[in-house]
C-alpha positions in Angstrom: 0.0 0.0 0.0 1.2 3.1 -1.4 1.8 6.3 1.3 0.5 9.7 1.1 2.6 13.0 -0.1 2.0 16.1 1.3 2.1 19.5 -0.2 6.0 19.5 0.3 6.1 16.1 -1.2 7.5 14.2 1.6 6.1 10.2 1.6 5.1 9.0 4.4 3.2 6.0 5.9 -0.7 5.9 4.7 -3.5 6.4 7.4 -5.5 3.4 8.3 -8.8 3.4 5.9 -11.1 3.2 9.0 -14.6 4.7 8.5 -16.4 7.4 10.9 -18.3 5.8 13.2 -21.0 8.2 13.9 -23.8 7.7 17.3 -27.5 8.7 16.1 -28.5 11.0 18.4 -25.6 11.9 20.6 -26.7 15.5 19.8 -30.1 15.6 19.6 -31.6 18.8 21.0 -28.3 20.8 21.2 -27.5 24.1 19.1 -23.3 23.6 18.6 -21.2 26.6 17.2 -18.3 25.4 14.8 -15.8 28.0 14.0 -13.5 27.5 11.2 -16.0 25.0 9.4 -16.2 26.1 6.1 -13.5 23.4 5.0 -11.2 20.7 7.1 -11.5 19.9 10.8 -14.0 22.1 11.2 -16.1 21.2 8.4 -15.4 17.4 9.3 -16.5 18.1 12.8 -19.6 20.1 11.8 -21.0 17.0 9.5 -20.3 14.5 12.1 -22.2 16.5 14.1 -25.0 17.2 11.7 -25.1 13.8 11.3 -25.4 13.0 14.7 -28.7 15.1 15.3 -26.9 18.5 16.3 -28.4 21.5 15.3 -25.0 23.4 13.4 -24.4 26.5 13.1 -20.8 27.0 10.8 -19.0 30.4 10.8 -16.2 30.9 8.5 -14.8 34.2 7.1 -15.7 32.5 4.3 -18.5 33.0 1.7 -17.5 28.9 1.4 -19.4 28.2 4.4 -23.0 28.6 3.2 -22.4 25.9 0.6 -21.3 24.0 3.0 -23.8 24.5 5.2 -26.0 23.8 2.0 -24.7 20.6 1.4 -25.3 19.2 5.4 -29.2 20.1 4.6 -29.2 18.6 1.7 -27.6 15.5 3.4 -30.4 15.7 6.1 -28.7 17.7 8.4 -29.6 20.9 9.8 -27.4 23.8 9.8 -27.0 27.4 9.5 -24.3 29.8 8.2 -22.6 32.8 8.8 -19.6 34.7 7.8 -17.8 36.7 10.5 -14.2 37.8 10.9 -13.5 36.3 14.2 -10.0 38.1 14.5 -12.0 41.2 16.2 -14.8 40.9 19.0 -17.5 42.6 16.8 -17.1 39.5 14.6 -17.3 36.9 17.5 -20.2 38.7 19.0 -22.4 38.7 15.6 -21.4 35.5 15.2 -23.2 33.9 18.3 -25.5 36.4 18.3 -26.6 34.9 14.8 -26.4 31.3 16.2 -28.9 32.3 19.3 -31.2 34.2 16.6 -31.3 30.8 14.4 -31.9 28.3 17.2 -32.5 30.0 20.5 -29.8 29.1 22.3 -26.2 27.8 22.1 -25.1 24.7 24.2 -21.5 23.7 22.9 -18.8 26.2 20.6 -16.2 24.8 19.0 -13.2 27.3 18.3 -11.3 25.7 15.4 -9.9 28.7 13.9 -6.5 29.1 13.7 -3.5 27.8 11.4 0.2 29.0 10.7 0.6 31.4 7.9 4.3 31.1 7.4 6.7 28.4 8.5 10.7 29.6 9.0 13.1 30.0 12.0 12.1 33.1 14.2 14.2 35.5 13.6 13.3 35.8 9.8 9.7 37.0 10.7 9.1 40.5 10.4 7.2 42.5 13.6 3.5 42.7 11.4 4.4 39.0 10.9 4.0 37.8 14.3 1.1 40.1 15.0 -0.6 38.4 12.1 0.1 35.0 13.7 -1.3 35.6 16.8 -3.9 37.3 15.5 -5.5 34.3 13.4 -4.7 31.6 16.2 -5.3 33.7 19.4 -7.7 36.2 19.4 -10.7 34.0 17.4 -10.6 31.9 20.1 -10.3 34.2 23.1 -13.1 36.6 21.3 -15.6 33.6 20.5 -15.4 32.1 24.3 -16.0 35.9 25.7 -18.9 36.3 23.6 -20.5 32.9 24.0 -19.8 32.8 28.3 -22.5 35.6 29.1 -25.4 33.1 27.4 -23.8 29.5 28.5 -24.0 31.9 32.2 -27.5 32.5 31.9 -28.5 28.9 31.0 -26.2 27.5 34.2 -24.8 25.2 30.9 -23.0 25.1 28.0 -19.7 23.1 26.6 -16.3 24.8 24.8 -13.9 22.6 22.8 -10.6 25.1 21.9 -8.1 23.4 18.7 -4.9 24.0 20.0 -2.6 22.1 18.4 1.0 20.4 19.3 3.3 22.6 17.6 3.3 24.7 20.7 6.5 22.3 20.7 7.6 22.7 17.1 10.3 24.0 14.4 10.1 27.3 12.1 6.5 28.3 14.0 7.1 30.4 17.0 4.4 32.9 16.9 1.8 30.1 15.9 3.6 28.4 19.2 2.9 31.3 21.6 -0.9 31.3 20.4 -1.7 27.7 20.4 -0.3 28.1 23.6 -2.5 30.6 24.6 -5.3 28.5 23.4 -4.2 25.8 26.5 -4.0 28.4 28.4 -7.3 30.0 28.0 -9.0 26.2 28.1 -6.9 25.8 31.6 -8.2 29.6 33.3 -11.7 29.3 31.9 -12.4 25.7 33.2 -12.1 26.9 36.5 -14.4 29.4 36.0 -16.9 28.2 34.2 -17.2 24.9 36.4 -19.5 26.9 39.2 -22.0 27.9 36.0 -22.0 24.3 34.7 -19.9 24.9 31.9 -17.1 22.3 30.5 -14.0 23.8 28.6 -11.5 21.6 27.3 -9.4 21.6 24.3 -7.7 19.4 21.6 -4.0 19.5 20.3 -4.1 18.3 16.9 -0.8 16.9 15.2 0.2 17.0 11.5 -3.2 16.0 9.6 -4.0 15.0 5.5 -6.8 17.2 4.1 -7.7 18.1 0.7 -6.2 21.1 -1.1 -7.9 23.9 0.7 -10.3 26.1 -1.7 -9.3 29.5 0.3 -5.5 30.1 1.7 -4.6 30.6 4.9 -1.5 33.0 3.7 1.1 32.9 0.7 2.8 29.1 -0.5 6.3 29.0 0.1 8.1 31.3 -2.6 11.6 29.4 -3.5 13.8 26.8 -2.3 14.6 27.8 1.2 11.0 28.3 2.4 10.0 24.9 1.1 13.0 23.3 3.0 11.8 25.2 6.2 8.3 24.2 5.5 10.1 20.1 5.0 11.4 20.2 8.4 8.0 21.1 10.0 6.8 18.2 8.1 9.7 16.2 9.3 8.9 16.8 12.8 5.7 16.0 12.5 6.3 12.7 11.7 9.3 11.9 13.5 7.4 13.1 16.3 4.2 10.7 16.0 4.7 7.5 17.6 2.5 5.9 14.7 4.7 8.0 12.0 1.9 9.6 10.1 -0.1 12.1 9.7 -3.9 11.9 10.9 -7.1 12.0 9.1 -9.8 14.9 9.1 -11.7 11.9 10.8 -9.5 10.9 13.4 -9.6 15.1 14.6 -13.3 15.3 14.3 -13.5 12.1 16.8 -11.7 13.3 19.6 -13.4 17.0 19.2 -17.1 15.8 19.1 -16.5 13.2 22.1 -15.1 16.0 24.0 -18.3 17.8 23.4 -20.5 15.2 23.9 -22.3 14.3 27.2 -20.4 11.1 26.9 -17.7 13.7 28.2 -19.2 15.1 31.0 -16.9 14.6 33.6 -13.0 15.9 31.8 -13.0 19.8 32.0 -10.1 21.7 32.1 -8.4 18.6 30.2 -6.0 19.4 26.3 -6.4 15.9 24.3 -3.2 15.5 22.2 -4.4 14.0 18.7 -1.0 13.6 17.5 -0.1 9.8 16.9 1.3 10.1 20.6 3.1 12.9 19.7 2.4 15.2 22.9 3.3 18.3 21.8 
Protein backbone atom coordinates (compact mmCIF):
# COMPACT_ATOMS: atom_id res chain seq x y z
CA UNK A 1 0.00 0.00 0.00
CA UNK A 2 1.25 3.07 -1.37
CA UNK A 3 1.77 6.30 1.32
CA UNK A 4 0.53 9.71 1.07
CA UNK A 5 2.63 12.97 -0.15
CA UNK A 6 2.02 16.15 1.32
CA UNK A 7 2.14 19.48 -0.16
CA UNK A 8 5.95 19.49 0.26
CA UNK A 9 6.09 16.06 -1.24
CA UNK A 10 7.45 14.18 1.61
CA UNK A 11 6.15 10.21 1.57
CA UNK A 12 5.05 9.04 4.39
CA UNK A 13 3.21 6.01 5.89
CA UNK A 14 -0.72 5.87 4.72
CA UNK A 15 -3.45 6.41 7.43
CA UNK A 16 -5.55 3.36 8.26
CA UNK A 17 -8.81 3.37 5.94
CA UNK A 18 -11.09 3.19 8.97
CA UNK A 19 -14.57 4.74 8.47
CA UNK A 20 -16.37 7.38 10.92
CA UNK A 21 -18.29 5.77 13.22
CA UNK A 22 -20.99 8.25 13.94
CA UNK A 23 -23.79 7.66 17.30
CA UNK A 24 -27.49 8.71 16.14
CA UNK A 25 -28.51 11.01 18.44
CA UNK A 26 -25.56 11.90 20.56
CA UNK A 27 -26.70 15.49 19.76
CA UNK A 28 -30.10 15.61 19.58
CA UNK A 29 -31.65 18.76 20.98
CA UNK A 30 -28.26 20.79 21.17
CA UNK A 31 -27.46 24.08 19.07
CA UNK A 32 -23.33 23.65 18.58
CA UNK A 33 -21.21 26.64 17.15
CA UNK A 34 -18.30 25.36 14.82
CA UNK A 35 -15.77 27.96 14.00
CA UNK A 36 -13.48 27.46 11.19
CA UNK A 37 -16.05 25.00 9.39
CA UNK A 38 -16.23 26.14 6.08
CA UNK A 39 -13.55 23.39 5.00
CA UNK A 40 -11.15 20.71 7.05
CA UNK A 41 -11.50 19.93 10.80
CA UNK A 42 -14.04 22.09 11.21
CA UNK A 43 -16.14 21.18 8.40
CA UNK A 44 -15.44 17.41 9.26
CA UNK A 45 -16.51 18.12 12.84
CA UNK A 46 -19.62 20.07 11.81
CA UNK A 47 -20.97 16.99 9.54
CA UNK A 48 -20.30 14.52 12.12
CA UNK A 49 -22.19 16.47 14.12
CA UNK A 50 -24.98 17.24 11.70
CA UNK A 51 -25.13 13.80 11.25
CA UNK A 52 -25.44 13.02 14.73
CA UNK A 53 -28.74 15.11 15.31
CA UNK A 54 -26.95 18.47 16.26
CA UNK A 55 -28.36 21.54 15.28
CA UNK A 56 -25.04 23.44 13.44
CA UNK A 57 -24.41 26.51 13.13
CA UNK A 58 -20.77 27.00 10.78
CA UNK A 59 -19.00 30.38 10.77
CA UNK A 60 -16.19 30.93 8.53
CA UNK A 61 -14.82 34.20 7.08
CA UNK A 62 -15.67 32.55 4.28
CA UNK A 63 -18.50 33.01 1.72
CA UNK A 64 -17.47 28.88 1.39
CA UNK A 65 -19.39 28.24 4.43
CA UNK A 66 -22.96 28.62 3.20
CA UNK A 67 -22.36 25.91 0.55
CA UNK A 68 -21.30 24.03 2.95
CA UNK A 69 -23.79 24.50 5.20
CA UNK A 70 -25.97 23.79 2.04
CA UNK A 71 -24.71 20.64 1.42
CA UNK A 72 -25.35 19.15 5.44
CA UNK A 73 -29.15 20.11 4.58
CA UNK A 74 -29.18 18.59 1.71
CA UNK A 75 -27.59 15.52 3.37
CA UNK A 76 -30.41 15.71 6.08
CA UNK A 77 -28.74 17.72 8.40
CA UNK A 78 -29.60 20.90 9.79
CA UNK A 79 -27.43 23.75 9.76
CA UNK A 80 -26.98 27.43 9.54
CA UNK A 81 -24.28 29.79 8.23
CA UNK A 82 -22.60 32.81 8.78
CA UNK A 83 -19.58 34.73 7.80
CA UNK A 84 -17.84 36.72 10.54
CA UNK A 85 -14.18 37.84 10.86
CA UNK A 86 -13.48 36.29 14.22
CA UNK A 87 -9.96 38.14 14.54
CA UNK A 88 -11.95 41.17 16.16
CA UNK A 89 -14.79 40.92 19.00
CA UNK A 90 -17.53 42.58 16.77
CA UNK A 91 -17.05 39.54 14.59
CA UNK A 92 -17.34 36.94 17.45
CA UNK A 93 -20.16 38.74 18.98
CA UNK A 94 -22.38 38.71 15.59
CA UNK A 95 -21.41 35.50 15.22
CA UNK A 96 -23.20 33.95 18.30
CA UNK A 97 -25.46 36.44 18.33
CA UNK A 98 -26.60 34.90 14.80
CA UNK A 99 -26.38 31.33 16.23
CA UNK A 100 -28.86 32.30 19.31
CA UNK A 101 -31.21 34.16 16.61
CA UNK A 102 -31.34 30.81 14.39
CA UNK A 103 -31.93 28.29 17.15
CA UNK A 104 -32.48 29.96 20.55
CA UNK A 105 -29.76 29.10 22.27
CA UNK A 106 -26.22 27.78 22.07
CA UNK A 107 -25.09 24.71 24.17
CA UNK A 108 -21.55 23.67 22.89
CA UNK A 109 -18.79 26.16 20.60
CA UNK A 110 -16.17 24.75 19.02
CA UNK A 111 -13.22 27.29 18.28
CA UNK A 112 -11.33 25.69 15.37
CA UNK A 113 -9.94 28.72 13.90
CA UNK A 114 -6.53 29.13 13.67
CA UNK A 115 -3.55 27.78 11.39
CA UNK A 116 0.19 28.96 10.70
CA UNK A 117 0.62 31.35 7.91
CA UNK A 118 4.31 31.15 7.35
CA UNK A 119 6.71 28.44 8.45
CA UNK A 120 10.73 29.58 9.02
CA UNK A 121 13.06 30.03 12.04
CA UNK A 122 12.11 33.11 14.25
CA UNK A 123 14.16 35.52 13.64
CA UNK A 124 13.34 35.80 9.80
CA UNK A 125 9.67 36.96 10.71
CA UNK A 126 9.06 40.46 10.42
CA UNK A 127 7.16 42.50 13.56
CA UNK A 128 3.50 42.70 11.45
CA UNK A 129 4.38 39.00 10.90
CA UNK A 130 3.99 37.78 14.27
CA UNK A 131 1.11 40.13 14.99
CA UNK A 132 -0.65 38.44 12.09
CA UNK A 133 0.11 35.01 13.74
CA UNK A 134 -1.27 35.63 16.83
CA UNK A 135 -3.93 37.28 15.46
CA UNK A 136 -5.48 34.34 13.42
CA UNK A 137 -4.65 31.65 16.21
CA UNK A 138 -5.33 33.68 19.43
CA UNK A 139 -7.75 36.18 19.45
CA UNK A 140 -10.71 34.03 17.43
CA UNK A 141 -10.60 31.87 20.15
CA UNK A 142 -10.29 34.20 23.12
CA UNK A 143 -13.08 36.60 21.34
CA UNK A 144 -15.56 33.60 20.46
CA UNK A 145 -15.41 32.06 24.29
CA UNK A 146 -16.04 35.91 25.70
CA UNK A 147 -18.85 36.33 23.60
CA UNK A 148 -20.53 32.91 23.95
CA UNK A 149 -19.75 32.81 28.34
CA UNK A 150 -22.52 35.57 29.08
CA UNK A 151 -25.36 33.06 27.44
CA UNK A 152 -23.85 29.55 28.46
CA UNK A 153 -24.04 31.85 32.22
CA UNK A 154 -27.54 32.51 31.90
CA UNK A 155 -28.51 28.86 30.95
CA UNK A 156 -26.24 27.54 34.21
CA UNK A 157 -24.78 25.16 30.86
CA UNK A 158 -23.02 25.06 28.00
CA UNK A 159 -19.66 23.09 26.56
CA UNK A 160 -16.28 24.84 24.80
CA UNK A 161 -13.94 22.65 22.80
CA UNK A 162 -10.56 25.10 21.95
CA UNK A 163 -8.08 23.38 18.72
CA UNK A 164 -4.92 23.96 20.02
CA UNK A 165 -2.62 22.13 18.41
CA UNK A 166 0.97 20.43 19.33
CA UNK A 167 3.32 22.59 17.58
CA UNK A 168 3.30 24.68 20.66
CA UNK A 169 6.51 22.31 20.74
CA UNK A 170 7.63 22.67 17.12
CA UNK A 171 10.35 23.97 14.39
CA UNK A 172 10.08 27.29 12.05
CA UNK A 173 6.48 28.31 13.96
CA UNK A 174 7.15 30.42 17.03
CA UNK A 175 4.43 32.89 16.93
CA UNK A 176 1.76 30.11 15.95
CA UNK A 177 3.58 28.41 19.17
CA UNK A 178 2.91 31.30 21.57
CA UNK A 179 -0.89 31.29 20.36
CA UNK A 180 -1.74 27.67 20.43
CA UNK A 181 -0.32 28.10 23.64
CA UNK A 182 -2.50 30.65 24.62
CA UNK A 183 -5.31 28.54 23.42
CA UNK A 184 -4.19 25.80 26.50
CA UNK A 185 -4.03 28.36 28.44
CA UNK A 186 -7.33 30.02 27.96
CA UNK A 187 -8.97 26.16 28.15
CA UNK A 188 -6.95 25.76 31.61
CA UNK A 189 -8.17 29.57 33.33
CA UNK A 190 -11.74 29.31 31.93
CA UNK A 191 -12.36 25.75 33.17
CA UNK A 192 -12.09 26.93 36.53
CA UNK A 193 -14.37 29.39 36.01
CA UNK A 194 -16.85 28.23 34.18
CA UNK A 195 -17.20 24.93 36.44
CA UNK A 196 -19.51 26.94 39.15
CA UNK A 197 -21.98 27.89 36.02
CA UNK A 198 -22.03 24.29 34.73
CA UNK A 199 -19.87 24.94 31.94
CA UNK A 200 -17.09 22.31 30.51
CA UNK A 201 -13.99 23.81 28.61
CA UNK A 202 -11.46 21.58 27.29
CA UNK A 203 -9.36 21.57 24.32
CA UNK A 204 -7.73 19.37 21.56
CA UNK A 205 -4.01 19.48 20.29
CA UNK A 206 -4.10 18.29 16.93
CA UNK A 207 -0.76 16.85 15.19
CA UNK A 208 0.18 17.00 11.50
CA UNK A 209 -3.21 15.95 9.63
CA UNK A 210 -4.05 14.99 5.54
CA UNK A 211 -6.85 17.22 4.15
CA UNK A 212 -7.71 18.05 0.74
CA UNK A 213 -6.15 21.08 -1.14
CA UNK A 214 -7.87 23.87 0.66
CA UNK A 215 -10.34 26.06 -1.66
CA UNK A 216 -9.30 29.53 0.27
CA UNK A 217 -5.51 30.14 1.74
CA UNK A 218 -4.60 30.56 4.91
CA UNK A 219 -1.55 32.97 3.73
CA UNK A 220 1.13 32.87 0.74
CA UNK A 221 2.75 29.06 -0.50
CA UNK A 222 6.34 28.97 0.09
CA UNK A 223 8.06 31.29 -2.59
CA UNK A 224 11.55 29.41 -3.55
CA UNK A 225 13.76 26.76 -2.28
CA UNK A 226 14.65 27.76 1.22
CA UNK A 227 11.02 28.31 2.38
CA UNK A 228 10.00 24.92 1.11
CA UNK A 229 13.01 23.34 3.00
CA UNK A 230 11.79 25.16 6.17
CA UNK A 231 8.29 24.16 5.49
CA UNK A 232 10.07 20.14 5.00
CA UNK A 233 11.39 20.15 8.37
CA UNK A 234 8.01 21.12 9.98
CA UNK A 235 6.78 18.22 8.09
CA UNK A 236 9.74 16.23 9.31
CA UNK A 237 8.90 16.76 12.82
CA UNK A 238 5.66 16.05 12.53
CA UNK A 239 6.33 12.68 11.73
CA UNK A 240 9.30 11.89 13.45
CA UNK A 241 7.41 13.11 16.32
CA UNK A 242 4.18 10.68 15.98
CA UNK A 243 4.71 7.53 17.64
CA UNK A 244 2.50 5.91 14.65
CA UNK A 245 4.70 8.04 11.96
CA UNK A 246 1.90 9.57 10.09
CA UNK A 247 -0.07 12.08 9.69
CA UNK A 248 -3.89 11.86 10.93
CA UNK A 249 -7.10 11.96 9.12
CA UNK A 250 -9.77 14.88 9.06
CA UNK A 251 -11.70 11.88 10.77
CA UNK A 252 -9.47 10.94 13.44
CA UNK A 253 -9.58 15.14 14.58
CA UNK A 254 -13.34 15.25 14.30
CA UNK A 255 -13.55 12.14 16.77
CA UNK A 256 -11.74 13.28 19.57
CA UNK A 257 -13.40 17.05 19.22
CA UNK A 258 -17.08 15.84 19.15
CA UNK A 259 -16.48 13.15 22.06
CA UNK A 260 -15.12 16.02 24.04
CA UNK A 261 -18.28 17.84 23.40
CA UNK A 262 -20.53 15.18 23.85
CA UNK A 263 -22.25 14.27 27.22
CA UNK A 264 -20.43 11.11 26.92
CA UNK A 265 -17.66 13.72 28.24
CA UNK A 266 -19.24 15.07 30.95
CA UNK A 267 -16.92 14.59 33.60
CA UNK A 268 -12.99 15.93 31.79
CA UNK A 269 -12.97 19.80 31.99
CA UNK A 270 -10.07 21.69 32.06
CA UNK A 271 -8.38 18.65 30.21
CA UNK A 272 -6.04 19.41 26.31
CA UNK A 273 -6.37 15.88 24.32
CA UNK A 274 -3.20 15.52 22.24
CA UNK A 275 -4.45 14.04 18.73
CA UNK A 276 -1.03 13.64 17.45
CA UNK A 277 -0.05 9.83 16.90
CA UNK A 278 1.26 10.13 20.62
CA UNK A 279 3.11 12.90 19.71
CA UNK A 280 2.38 15.20 22.91
CA UNK A 281 3.35 18.30 21.79
Amino acid sequence: MSGTTTAAGEAHLPSPAVPPAFFAGRFAGQVVVVTGSAQGIGEAVARRIAAESGQVVLVDRAELVHQTAASIRVAGGEAASATADLETYAGAEAAIAAAVSAYGRIDVLINNVGGTIWAKPYERYAPEEISREIQRSLFPTLWSCRAALPRMIDQGSGVIVNVSSVATRGVNRVPYAAAKGGVKAITAALALEGAPHGIRVVATAPGGTEAPARKVARGPAPAGKQELAWYQQIVDQTVDSSLLKRYGTLEEQAAAITFLASPEASYITGSVLPVAGGDQG
